[in-house]
């Protein structure tokens, strides 16, 4: 207002409505153009390893596969898509794939078309890819090769426009990453509905990792594939797992109340009376009572206590029972109880932790990794999930080192032996912290995973 010498807010608003150049100046100052090459590389891997191969397998020539980068800022995202696709499929793929990128900020689009970038844009790009696709320009800037630059079409566009132009339609994959974090729920839903209208049936929508759950608003169906998350327009599963929520009236299965004891004679059961005397306890008191019993290896008393207090409509006792059976090395029973909980709450952090541990201890690395990845995704501050996931990265020292470093930071910030979960995990924080410190510092120690302790 000072620059335009507007005397009142209403006068400035009127100028924004009537002066397109002033509106664009306003947009340039308002928008946040934080971006860089190969941001969130796991999502680019989802594109090249899962989404594109599936589309290519179903096409017999004809129209190219259309990819839309919505809110592309200064171009790093669509150019990263172009480079990732070229790396995976070769230069000839660009005849089969069309990339359109749009943003509201004309200044950002001008920089995108120029395709000249400073060092800040390269902080996640490997030196090999930078050398292959960029040429130096001056001391601290680089320009993208025309072979990649020419495959991306840039357009100035406002995502909140009621009706998208005909050129922005028929998309098979849409990247809408790190844009919706600036919108409220109603605006996010409105944009998702507009994107839905310009996407083909079976098309996929990819959002930033930190905003995916906030956009699960019923417009698209949330799916998981190879540890990555995306939204699908149609209900066609294509072999990938839908992450559907239950109906509000759904009830969890009745809790298991029997207490099998495969390693003991039925003639010597532990009496329920030996459990700590707790009269109508709150949930915290029940947790602490179970914690004490587990420390004393009194597993059957813990099961009896849980069974005597379990209401029919509460999933928490089932989680506690699963945890106890895990300590009893009844891995299949523990995983089964946790999966019952997922029928009622698909994003239960506790259930995914229990499934991950059961699979880990059974040697089922693939499903253990999947469970811990979902947990890290839905509860990123859960340090045990980062620790166990890093410990399972036997063939990826860099990922393991990063995972241990993340777990170490989170332990230092919140040294909770339960990792922020409603489970009496009672993990040896000091020992795990020592392991994380050693393994995050020395790459040579990443290839072996401790099989005891936590």
PDB file of N, CA, C and O in Angstrom, residues 261 263-271 300:
ATOM      1  N   UNK A 261      -2.029 -71.024  26.582  1.00  0.00           N
ATOM      2  CA  UNK A 261      -0.720 -71.159  27.221  1.00  0.00           C
ATOM      3  C   UNK A 261      -0.022 -72.372  26.640  1.00  0.00           C
ATOM      4  O   UNK A 261       0.014 -73.441  27.244  1.00  0.00           O
ATOM      5  N   UNK A 263       2.974 -73.310  26.194  1.00  0.00           N
ATOM      6  CA  UNK A 263       4.201 -73.845  26.770  1.00  0.00           C
ATOM      7  C   UNK A 263       4.031 -74.311  28.223  1.00  0.00           C
ATOM      8  O   UNK A 263       4.982 -74.640  28.885  1.00  0.00           O
ATOM      9  N   UNK A 264       2.790 -74.264  28.739  1.00  0.00           N
ATOM     10  CA  UNK A 264       2.573 -74.655  30.117  1.00  0.00           C
ATOM     11  C   UNK A 264       1.472 -75.694  30.209  1.00  0.00           C
ATOM     12  O   UNK A 264       0.568 -75.743  29.378  1.00  0.00           O
ATOM     13  N   UNK A 265       1.538 -76.489  31.238  1.00  0.00           N
ATOM     14  CA  UNK A 265       0.506 -77.489  31.464  1.00  0.00           C
ATOM     15  C   UNK A 265      -0.770 -76.803  31.919  1.00  0.00           C
ATOM     16  O   UNK A 265      -0.737 -75.883  32.745  1.00  0.00           O
ATOM     17  N   UNK A 266      -1.962 -77.234  31.427  1.00  0.00           N
ATOM     18  CA  UNK A 266      -3.216 -76.635  31.878  1.00  0.00           C
ATOM     19  C   UNK A 266      -3.439 -76.812  33.371  1.00  0.00           C
ATOM     20  O   UNK A 266      -4.235 -76.112  33.970  1.00  0.00           O
ATOM     21  N   UNK A 267      -2.741 -77.769  33.996  1.00  0.00           N
ATOM     22  CA  UNK A 267      -2.935 -78.006  35.427  1.00  0.00           C
ATOM     23  C   UNK A 267      -2.298 -76.929  36.287  1.00  0.00           C
ATOM     24  O   UNK A 267      -2.515 -76.888  37.486  1.00  0.00           O
ATOM     25  N   UNK A 268      -1.487 -76.044  35.686  1.00  0.00           N
ATOM     26  CA  UNK A 268      -0.789 -75.043  36.482  1.00  0.00           C
ATOM     27  C   UNK A 268      -1.035 -73.628  35.959  1.00  0.00           C
ATOM     28  O   UNK A 268      -0.115 -72.894  35.650  1.00  0.00           O
ATOM     29  N   UNK A 269      -2.300 -73.237  35.806  1.00  0.00           N
ATOM     30  CA  UNK A 269      -2.550 -71.869  35.339  1.00  0.00           C
ATOM     31  C   UNK A 269      -2.227 -70.852  36.414  1.00  0.00           C
ATOM     32  O   UNK A 269      -2.263 -71.149  37.606  1.00  0.00           O
ATOM     33  N   UNK A 270      -1.887 -69.641  35.980  1.00  0.00           N
ATOM     34  CA  UNK A 270      -1.661 -68.554  36.923  1.00  0.00           C
ATOM     35  C   UNK A 270      -3.011 -67.951  37.279  1.00  0.00           C
ATOM     36  O   UNK A 270      -3.757 -67.532  36.399  1.00  0.00           O
ATOM     37  N   UNK A 271      -3.364 -67.874  38.521  1.00  0.00           N
ATOM     38  CA  UNK A 271      -4.673 -67.335  38.898  1.00  0.00           C
ATOM     39  C   UNK A 271      -4.778 -65.851  38.595  1.00  0.00           C
ATOM     40  O   UNK A 271      -3.810 -65.111  38.758  1.00  0.00           O
ATOM     41  N   UNK A 300       0.831 -64.048  31.365  1.00  0.00           N
ATOM     42  CA  UNK A 300      -0.541 -64.533  31.424  1.00  0.00           C
ATOM     43  C   UNK A 300      -1.392 -63.686  32.368  1.00  0.00           C
ATOM     44  O   UNK A 300      -2.584 -63.466  32.118  1.00  0.00           O
TER      45      UNK A 300
END
